[in-house]
Coordinates of C-alpha atoms and ligand atoms in Angstrom, one line a residue:
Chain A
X1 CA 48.2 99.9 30.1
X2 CA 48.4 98.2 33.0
X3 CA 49.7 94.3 32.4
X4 CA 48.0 91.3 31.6
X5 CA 48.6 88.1 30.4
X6 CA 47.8 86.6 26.4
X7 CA 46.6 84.2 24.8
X8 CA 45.3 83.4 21.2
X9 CA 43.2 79.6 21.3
X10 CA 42.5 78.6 18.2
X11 CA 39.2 77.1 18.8
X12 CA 35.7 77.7 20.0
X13 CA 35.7 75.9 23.2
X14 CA 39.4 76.7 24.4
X15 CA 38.9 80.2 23.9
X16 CA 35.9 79.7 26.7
X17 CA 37.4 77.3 28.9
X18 CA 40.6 80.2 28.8
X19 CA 38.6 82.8 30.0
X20 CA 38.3 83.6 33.4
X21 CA 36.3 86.0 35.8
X22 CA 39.0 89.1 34.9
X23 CA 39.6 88.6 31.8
X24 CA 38.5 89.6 28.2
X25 CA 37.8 88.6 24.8
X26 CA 39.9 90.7 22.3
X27 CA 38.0 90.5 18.7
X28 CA 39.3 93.8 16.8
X29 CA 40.7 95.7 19.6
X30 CA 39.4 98.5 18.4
X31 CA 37.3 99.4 21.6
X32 CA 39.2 97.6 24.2
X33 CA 42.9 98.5 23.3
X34 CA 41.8 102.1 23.5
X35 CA 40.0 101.7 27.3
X36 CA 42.7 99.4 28.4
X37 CA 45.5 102.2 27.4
X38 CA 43.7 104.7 29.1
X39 CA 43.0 102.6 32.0
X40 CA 39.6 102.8 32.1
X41 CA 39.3 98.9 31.7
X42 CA 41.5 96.3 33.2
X43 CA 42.2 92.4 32.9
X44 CA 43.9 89.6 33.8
X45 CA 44.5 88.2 30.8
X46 CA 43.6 88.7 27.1
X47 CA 42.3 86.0 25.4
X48 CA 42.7 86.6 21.4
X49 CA 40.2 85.3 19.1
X50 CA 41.9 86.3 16.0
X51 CA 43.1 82.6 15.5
X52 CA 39.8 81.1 15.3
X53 CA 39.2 80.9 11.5
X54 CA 35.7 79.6 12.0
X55 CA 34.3 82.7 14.0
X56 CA 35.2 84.3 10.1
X57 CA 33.6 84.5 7.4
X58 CA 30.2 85.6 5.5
X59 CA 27.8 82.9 3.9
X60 CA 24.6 84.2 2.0
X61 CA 21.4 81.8 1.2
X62 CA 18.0 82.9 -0.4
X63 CA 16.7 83.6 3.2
X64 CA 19.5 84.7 5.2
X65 CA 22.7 86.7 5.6
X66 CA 25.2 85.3 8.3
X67 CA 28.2 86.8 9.0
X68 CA 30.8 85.2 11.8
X69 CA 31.6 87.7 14.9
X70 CA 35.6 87.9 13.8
X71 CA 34.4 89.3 10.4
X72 CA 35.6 93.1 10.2
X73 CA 33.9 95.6 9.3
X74 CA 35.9 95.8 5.7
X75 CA 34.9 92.6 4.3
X76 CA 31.4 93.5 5.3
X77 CA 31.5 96.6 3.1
X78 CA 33.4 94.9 0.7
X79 CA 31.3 92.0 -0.2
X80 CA 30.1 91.3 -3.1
X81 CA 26.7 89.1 -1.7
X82 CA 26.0 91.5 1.3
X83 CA 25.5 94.1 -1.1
X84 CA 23.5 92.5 -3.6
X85 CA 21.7 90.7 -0.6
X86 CA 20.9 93.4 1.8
X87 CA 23.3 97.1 0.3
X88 CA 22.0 99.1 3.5
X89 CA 24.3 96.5 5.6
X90 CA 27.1 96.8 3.6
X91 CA 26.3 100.5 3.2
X92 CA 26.3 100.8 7.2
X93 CA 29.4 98.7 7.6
X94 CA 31.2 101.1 5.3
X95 CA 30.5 103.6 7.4
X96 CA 32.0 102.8 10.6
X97 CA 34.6 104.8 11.9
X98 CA 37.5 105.1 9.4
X99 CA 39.3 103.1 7.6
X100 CA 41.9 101.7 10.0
X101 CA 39.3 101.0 11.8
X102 CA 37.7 98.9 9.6
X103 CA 40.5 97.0 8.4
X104 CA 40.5 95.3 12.7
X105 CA 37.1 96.1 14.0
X106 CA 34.5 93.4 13.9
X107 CA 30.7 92.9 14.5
X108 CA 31.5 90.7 17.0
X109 CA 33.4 93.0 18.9
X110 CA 30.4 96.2 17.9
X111 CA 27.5 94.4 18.7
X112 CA 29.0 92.9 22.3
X113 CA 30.3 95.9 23.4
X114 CA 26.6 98.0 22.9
X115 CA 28.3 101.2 22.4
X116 CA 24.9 103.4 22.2
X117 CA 26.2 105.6 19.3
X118 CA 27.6 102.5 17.2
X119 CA 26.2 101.3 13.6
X120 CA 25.5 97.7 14.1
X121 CA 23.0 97.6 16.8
X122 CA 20.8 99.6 14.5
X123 CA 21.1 96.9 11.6
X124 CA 20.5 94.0 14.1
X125 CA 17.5 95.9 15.8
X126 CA 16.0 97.3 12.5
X127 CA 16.3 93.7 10.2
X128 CA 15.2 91.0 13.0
X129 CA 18.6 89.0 13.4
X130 CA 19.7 86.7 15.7
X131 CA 23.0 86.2 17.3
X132 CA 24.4 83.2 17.9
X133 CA 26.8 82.5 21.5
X134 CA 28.7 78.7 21.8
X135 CA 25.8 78.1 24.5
X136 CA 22.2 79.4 22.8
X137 CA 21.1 81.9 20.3
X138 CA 19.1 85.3 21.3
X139 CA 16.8 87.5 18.9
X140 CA 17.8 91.3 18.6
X141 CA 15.4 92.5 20.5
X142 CA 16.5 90.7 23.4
X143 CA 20.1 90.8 23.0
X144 CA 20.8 95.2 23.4
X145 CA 19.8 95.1 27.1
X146 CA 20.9 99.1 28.1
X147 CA 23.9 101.0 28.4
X148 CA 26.9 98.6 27.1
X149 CA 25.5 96.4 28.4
X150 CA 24.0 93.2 26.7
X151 CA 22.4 90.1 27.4
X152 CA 25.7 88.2 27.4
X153 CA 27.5 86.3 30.5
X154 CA 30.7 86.3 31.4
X155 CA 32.2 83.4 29.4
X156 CA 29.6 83.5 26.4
X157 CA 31.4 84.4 23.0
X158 CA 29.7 85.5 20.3
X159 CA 30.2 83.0 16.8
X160 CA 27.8 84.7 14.1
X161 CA 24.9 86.8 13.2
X162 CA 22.0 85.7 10.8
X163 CA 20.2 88.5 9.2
X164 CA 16.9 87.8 7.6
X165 CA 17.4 89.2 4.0
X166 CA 14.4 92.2 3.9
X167 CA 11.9 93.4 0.7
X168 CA 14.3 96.5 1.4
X169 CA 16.0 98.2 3.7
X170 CA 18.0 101.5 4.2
X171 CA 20.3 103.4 6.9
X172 CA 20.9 107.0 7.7
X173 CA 23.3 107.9 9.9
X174 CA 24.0 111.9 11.6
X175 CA 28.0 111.4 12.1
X176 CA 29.3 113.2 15.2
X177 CA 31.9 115.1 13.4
X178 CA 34.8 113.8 15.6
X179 CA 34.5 110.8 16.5
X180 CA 32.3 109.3 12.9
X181 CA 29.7 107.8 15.7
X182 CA 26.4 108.1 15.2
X183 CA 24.8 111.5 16.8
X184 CA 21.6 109.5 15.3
X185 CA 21.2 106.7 12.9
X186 CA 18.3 105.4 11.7
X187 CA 17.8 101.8 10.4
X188 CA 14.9 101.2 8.5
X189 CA 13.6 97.5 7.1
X190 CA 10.9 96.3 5.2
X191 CA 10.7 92.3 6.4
X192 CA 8.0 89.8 6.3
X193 CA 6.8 90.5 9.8
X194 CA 6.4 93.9 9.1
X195 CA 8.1 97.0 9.0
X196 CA 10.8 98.0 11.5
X197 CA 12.7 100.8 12.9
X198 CA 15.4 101.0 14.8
X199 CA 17.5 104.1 16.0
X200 CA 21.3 104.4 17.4
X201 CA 23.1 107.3 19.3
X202 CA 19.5 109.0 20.3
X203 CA 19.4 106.8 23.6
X204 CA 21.2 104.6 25.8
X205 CA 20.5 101.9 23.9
X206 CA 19.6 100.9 20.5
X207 CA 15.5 101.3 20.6
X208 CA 12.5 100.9 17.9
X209 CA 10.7 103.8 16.9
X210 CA 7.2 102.0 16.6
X211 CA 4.7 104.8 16.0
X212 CA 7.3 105.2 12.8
X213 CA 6.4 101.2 11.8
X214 CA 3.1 101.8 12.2
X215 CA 2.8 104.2 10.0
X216 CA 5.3 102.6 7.1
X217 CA 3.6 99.0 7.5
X218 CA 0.4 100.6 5.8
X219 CA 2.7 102.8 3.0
X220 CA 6.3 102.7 2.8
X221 CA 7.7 106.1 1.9
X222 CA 9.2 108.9 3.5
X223 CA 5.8 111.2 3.7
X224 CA 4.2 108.5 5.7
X225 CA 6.4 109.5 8.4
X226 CA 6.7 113.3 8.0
X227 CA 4.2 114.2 10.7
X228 CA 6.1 111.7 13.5
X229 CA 8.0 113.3 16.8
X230 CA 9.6 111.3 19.1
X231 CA 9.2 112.6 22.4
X232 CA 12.4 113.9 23.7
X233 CA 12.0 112.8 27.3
X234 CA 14.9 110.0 28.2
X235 CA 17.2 110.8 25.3
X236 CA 20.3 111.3 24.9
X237 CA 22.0 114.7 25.8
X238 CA 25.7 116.4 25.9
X239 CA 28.2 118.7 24.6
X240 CA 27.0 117.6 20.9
X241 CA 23.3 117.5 20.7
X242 CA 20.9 118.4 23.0
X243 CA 17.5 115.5 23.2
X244 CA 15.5 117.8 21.1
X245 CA 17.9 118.0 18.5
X246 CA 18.4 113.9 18.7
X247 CA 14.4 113.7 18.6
X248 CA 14.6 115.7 15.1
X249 CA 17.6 114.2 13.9
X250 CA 15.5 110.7 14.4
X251 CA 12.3 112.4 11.6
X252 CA 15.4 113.2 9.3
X253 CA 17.0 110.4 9.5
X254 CA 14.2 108.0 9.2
X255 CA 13.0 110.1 6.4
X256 CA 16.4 109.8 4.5
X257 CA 16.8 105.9 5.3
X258 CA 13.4 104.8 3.9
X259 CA 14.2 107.3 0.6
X260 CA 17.6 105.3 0.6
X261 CA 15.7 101.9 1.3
X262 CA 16.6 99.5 -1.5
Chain B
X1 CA 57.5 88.1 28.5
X2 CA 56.5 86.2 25.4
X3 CA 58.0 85.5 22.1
X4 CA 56.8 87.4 18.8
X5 CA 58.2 87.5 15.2
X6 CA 57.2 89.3 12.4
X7 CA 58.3 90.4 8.9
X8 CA 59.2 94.3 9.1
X9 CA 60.1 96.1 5.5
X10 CA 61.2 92.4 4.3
X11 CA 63.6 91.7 7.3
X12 CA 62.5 89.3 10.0
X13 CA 62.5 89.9 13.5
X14 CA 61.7 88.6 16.6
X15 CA 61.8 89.6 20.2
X16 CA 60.8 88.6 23.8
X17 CA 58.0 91.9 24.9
X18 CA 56.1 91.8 27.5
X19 CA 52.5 91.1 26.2
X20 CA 50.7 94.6 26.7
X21 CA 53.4 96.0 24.2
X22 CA 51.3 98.3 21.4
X23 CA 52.9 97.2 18.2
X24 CA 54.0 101.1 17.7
X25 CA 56.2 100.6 20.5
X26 CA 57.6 97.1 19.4
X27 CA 58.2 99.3 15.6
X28 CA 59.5 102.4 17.8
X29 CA 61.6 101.3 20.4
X30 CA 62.5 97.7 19.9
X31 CA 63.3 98.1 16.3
X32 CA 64.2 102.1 16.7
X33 CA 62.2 102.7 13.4
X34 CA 60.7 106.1 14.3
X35 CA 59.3 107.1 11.4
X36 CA 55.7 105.9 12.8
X37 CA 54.8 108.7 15.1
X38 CA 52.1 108.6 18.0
X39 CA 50.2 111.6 18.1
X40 CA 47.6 111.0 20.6
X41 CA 46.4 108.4 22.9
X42 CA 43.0 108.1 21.3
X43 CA 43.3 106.0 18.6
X44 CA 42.2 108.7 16.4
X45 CA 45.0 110.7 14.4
X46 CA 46.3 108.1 12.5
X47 CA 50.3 108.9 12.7
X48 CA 50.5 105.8 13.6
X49 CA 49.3 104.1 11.0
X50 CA 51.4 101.1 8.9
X51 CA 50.6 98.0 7.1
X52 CA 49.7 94.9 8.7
X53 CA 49.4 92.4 5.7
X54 CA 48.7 95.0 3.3
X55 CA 46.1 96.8 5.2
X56 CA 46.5 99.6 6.5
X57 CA 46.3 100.0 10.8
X58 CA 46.9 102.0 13.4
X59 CA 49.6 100.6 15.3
X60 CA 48.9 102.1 18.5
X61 CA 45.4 100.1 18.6
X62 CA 46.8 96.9 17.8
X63 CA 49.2 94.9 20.3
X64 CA 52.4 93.6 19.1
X65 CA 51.5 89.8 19.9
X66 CA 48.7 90.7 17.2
X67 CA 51.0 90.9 14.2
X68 CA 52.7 87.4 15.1
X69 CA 53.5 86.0 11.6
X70 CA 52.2 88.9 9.6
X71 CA 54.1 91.1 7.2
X72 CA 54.1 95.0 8.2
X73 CA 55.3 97.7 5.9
X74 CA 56.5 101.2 8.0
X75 CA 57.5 104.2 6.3
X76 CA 60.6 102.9 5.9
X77 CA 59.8 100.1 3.8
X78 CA 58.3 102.2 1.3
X79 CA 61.4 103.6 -0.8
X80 CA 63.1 101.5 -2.8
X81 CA 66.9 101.6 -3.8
X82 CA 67.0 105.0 -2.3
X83 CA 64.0 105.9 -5.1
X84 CA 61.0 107.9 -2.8
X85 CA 57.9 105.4 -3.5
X86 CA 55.5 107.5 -6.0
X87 CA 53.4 108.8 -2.7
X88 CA 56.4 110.1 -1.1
X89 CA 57.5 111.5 -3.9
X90 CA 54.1 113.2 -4.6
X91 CA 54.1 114.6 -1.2
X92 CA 57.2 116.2 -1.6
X93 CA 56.1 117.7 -5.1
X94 CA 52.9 119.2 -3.9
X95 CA 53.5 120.7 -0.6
X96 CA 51.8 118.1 0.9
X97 CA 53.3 118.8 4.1
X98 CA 54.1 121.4 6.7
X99 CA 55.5 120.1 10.2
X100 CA 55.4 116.9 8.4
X101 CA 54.4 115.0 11.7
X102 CA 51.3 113.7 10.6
X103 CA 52.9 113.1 7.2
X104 CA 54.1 109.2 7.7
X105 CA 50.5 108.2 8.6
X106 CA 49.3 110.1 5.9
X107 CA 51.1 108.2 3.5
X108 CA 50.4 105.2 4.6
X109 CA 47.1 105.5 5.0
X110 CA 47.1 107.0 1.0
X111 CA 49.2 104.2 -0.1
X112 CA 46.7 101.9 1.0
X113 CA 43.6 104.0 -0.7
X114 CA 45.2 104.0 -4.1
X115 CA 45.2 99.8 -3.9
X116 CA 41.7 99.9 -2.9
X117 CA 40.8 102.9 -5.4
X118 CA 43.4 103.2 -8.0
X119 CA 41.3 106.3 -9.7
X120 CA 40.5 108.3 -6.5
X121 CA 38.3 111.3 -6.8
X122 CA 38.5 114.1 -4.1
X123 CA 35.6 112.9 -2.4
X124 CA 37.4 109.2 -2.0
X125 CA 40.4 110.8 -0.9
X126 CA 38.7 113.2 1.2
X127 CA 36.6 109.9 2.9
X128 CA 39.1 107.4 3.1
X129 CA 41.6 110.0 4.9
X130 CA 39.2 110.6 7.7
X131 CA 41.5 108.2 10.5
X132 CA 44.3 110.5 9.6
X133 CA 44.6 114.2 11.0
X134 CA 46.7 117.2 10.2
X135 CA 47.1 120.5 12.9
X136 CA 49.0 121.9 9.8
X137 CA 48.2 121.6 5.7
X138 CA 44.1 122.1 5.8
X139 CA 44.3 118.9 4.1
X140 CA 44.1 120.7 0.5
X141 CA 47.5 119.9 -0.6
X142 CA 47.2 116.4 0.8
X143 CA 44.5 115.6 -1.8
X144 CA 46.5 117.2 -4.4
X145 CA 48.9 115.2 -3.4
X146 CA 47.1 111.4 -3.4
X147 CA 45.5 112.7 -6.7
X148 CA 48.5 112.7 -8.2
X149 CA 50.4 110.0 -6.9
X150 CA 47.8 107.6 -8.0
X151 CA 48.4 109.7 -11.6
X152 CA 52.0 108.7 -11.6
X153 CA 50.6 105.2 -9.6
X154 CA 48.9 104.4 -13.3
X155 CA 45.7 104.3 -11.6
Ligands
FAD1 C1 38.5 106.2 16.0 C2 37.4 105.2 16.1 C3 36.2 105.5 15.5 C4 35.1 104.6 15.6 N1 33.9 104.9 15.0 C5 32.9 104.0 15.1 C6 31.6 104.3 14.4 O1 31.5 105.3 13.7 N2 30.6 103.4 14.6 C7 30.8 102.3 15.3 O2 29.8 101.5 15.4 N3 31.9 102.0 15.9 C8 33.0 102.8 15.8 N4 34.2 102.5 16.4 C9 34.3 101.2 17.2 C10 34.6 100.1 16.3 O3 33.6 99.8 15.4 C11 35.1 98.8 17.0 O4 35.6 98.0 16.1 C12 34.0 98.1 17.7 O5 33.2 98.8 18.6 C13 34.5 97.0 18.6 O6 34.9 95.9 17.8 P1 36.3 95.2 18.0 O7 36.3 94.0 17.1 O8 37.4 96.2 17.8 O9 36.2 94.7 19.5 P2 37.2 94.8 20.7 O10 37.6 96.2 21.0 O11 38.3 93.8 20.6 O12 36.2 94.2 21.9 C14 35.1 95.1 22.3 C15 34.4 94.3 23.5 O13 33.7 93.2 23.0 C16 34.1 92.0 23.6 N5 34.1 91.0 22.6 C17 34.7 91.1 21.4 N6 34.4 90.0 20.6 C18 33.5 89.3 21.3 C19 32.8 88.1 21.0 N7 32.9 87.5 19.8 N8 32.0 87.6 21.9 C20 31.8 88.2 23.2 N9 32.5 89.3 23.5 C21 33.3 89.9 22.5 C22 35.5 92.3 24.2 O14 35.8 91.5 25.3 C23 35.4 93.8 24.5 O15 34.8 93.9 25.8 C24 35.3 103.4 16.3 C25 36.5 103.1 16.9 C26 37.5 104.0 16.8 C27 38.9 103.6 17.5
FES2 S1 48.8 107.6 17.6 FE1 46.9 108.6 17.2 S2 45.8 107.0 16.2 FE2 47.6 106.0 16.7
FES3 S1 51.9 118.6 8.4 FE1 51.8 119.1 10.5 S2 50.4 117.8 11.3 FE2 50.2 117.5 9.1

């Protein structure tokens, strides 16, 4: 690792008046340590937000599941009220990696780093949320822009994420064998606006399959779909799965999600 | 250079390290415990892994500065009046090991499964070993191994 300097605020707004134009956030680390040790990242100076105890925490109301951005991936899986309020979340979050991983890792850290294999984009996408920075708040759709890359400035920090609680809702993840990643997950939700469907690892970016909604909006269940391709053109492909294979894995594992949707 | 102290198998430390120090290398080379080993520079084999507050992490993916104030267990910490802790002993018992370079991680990592899952079937040890990897055993006698440690464990 090259060096860099450190520093662990233990509030909102010092953490963004300490960061600078070189320098990162450090949530989990989980991501970051691992590009800054092989050099493929660099900064000035690391400013830690793992002393900010109100960027933790999970708080569940009859409409809404909210979870702050230094929340790891664990206590996501772990909770009690995420299951019972949405289980395909915790089900996802339980999922992530391994479990090292999720004992630093947080959704903060996932969702602003818009890795296109990882888990969380697909929940965010597929149930409606909204994340909340210190400076505005940005709906899912708007927030997974392309290629890690998100609509986030330079100096914004993430503070939470409010889920909508759905009727149901289910995830089905393809795990690249190595790396637990998803070759292609699929995160289905039925909401009060409708159906949606979002898939991970099968693009750039997190997308929503929307011939799929159509066809679930008028009967949820795994048939419905059966007949559905996704055209191929524009996905992913490399050494692990060609854009054919990722444009069936997306038909199987929509199929499996909604027959998992609870 | 900056200041960090920690609690290491019950003893406290504290050392001026230069802020991009991996908290493997502060365990390794500052405190010349080398039973954590690093096996890659991925963040994916897991011999590397230790407690950080009970939880089990892997210490090259975490800097040093991270673990200011926090209790960390190594694989030193783990016997007890020169008594194997039930893992290690389990290990030992059941082949669990070949090179035995993975093997710290490893019990670390199943140390921390047995809290979380004190009845473990294969499948749970099978899953919640999958940030640890072994070049040597085929894993078979690993799981034998967990299994029955968290026998002995009371689970
Ligand atoms: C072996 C391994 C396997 C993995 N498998 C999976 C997997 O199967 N699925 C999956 O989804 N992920 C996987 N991951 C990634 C893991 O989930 C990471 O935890 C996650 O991608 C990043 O979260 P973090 O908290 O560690 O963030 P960090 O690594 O600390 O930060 C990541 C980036 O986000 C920025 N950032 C962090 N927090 C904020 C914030 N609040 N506001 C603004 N910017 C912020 C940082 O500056 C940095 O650029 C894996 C990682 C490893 C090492
Ligand atoms: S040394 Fe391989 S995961 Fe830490
Ligand atoms: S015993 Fe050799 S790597 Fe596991």
């Amino acid at each position: 690792m090259y060096s860099f300097d450190y520093e662990r605020p233990s509030g909102i707004n010092e953490a963004v008046s300490a960061i600078g134009e070189d320098d990162k956030f450090l949530a989990g680390g989980q991501t970051l340590l691992p590009t800054l040790k092989l050099r493929l990242a660099q900064a000035d100076k690391l400013v830690d937000l793992g002393g900010i105890a109100e960027l933790k925490g999970i708080s569940v109301n009859d409409s809404e599941v909210t979870i702050g951005a230094m929340t790891r991936h664990v206590d996501v899986a772990d909770s009690a009220d995420v299951k019972s309020a949405i289980p395909a979340l915790s089900f996802l979050a339980s999922h992530i990696g391994d479990a090292q991983v999720r004992n630093r890792g947080t959704i903060g850290g996932s969702i602003s780093n818009n890795d296109p294999a990882a888990d969380y984009p697909a929940a965010l996408l597929g149930l409606g949320a909204t994340v909340h920075t210190n400076k505005r708040s940005i709906s899912a759709d708007d927030f997974f822009v392309d290629l890690f890359e998100t609509a986030l400035e330079e100096d914004e920090l993430v503070t939470k994420v409010t889920f909508p609680i759905p009727e149901k809702a289910g995830y089905a993840k393809f795990p690249n064998p190595a790396s637990r990643y998803a070759l292609t997950g699929v995160f289905v939700a039925k909401t009060a606006n409708g159906v949606r469907v979002a898939v991970t690892g099968a693009g750039t970016c997190v997308f929503r399959q929307t011939d799929m909604e159509a066809a679930l909006s008028s009967n949820f269940a795994a048939d419905a779909i059966s007949g559905i391709k996704t055209e191929s053109s524009g996905l992913s492909a490399d050494i692990h799965a060609s854009a054919e294979y990722r444009a069936n894995l997306i038909s199987v594992m929509a199929a499996r999600a909604v027959k998992a949707a609870s | 250079m900056t200041t960090v102290s920690m609690t290491v198998n019950g003893k406290q430390v504290s050392a001026d390290i230069a802020p991009n120090t991996l908290l493997v290398q502060f365990i390794r080379e500052n405190l010349r415990l080398t039973g954590t080993h690093v096996g890659c520079d991925t963040s994916q084999c897991g011999a590397c892994t230790v407690h950080v507050d009970g939880d089990s992490v892997k210490a090259c993916t975490m800097l040093a500065v991270q673990a200011e104030g926090a209790d960390v267990t190594t694989i030193e910490g783990l016997a007890q009046n020169g008594e194997l802790h039930p893992m290690q002993a389990a290990f030992k018992e059941n082949h669990g090991l070949q090179c035995g370079f993975c093997t710290p991680g490893m019990i670390m990592s199943a140390v921390d499964l047995v809290k979380r899952n004190p009845n473990p079937s294969e499948e749970t040890i099978r899953t919640e070993l999958e940030g640890n990897i072994c070049r040597c055993t085929g894993y078979h006698n690993i799981v034998k191994s967990v299994k029955a440690a968290a026998e002995n464990m009371g689970g």
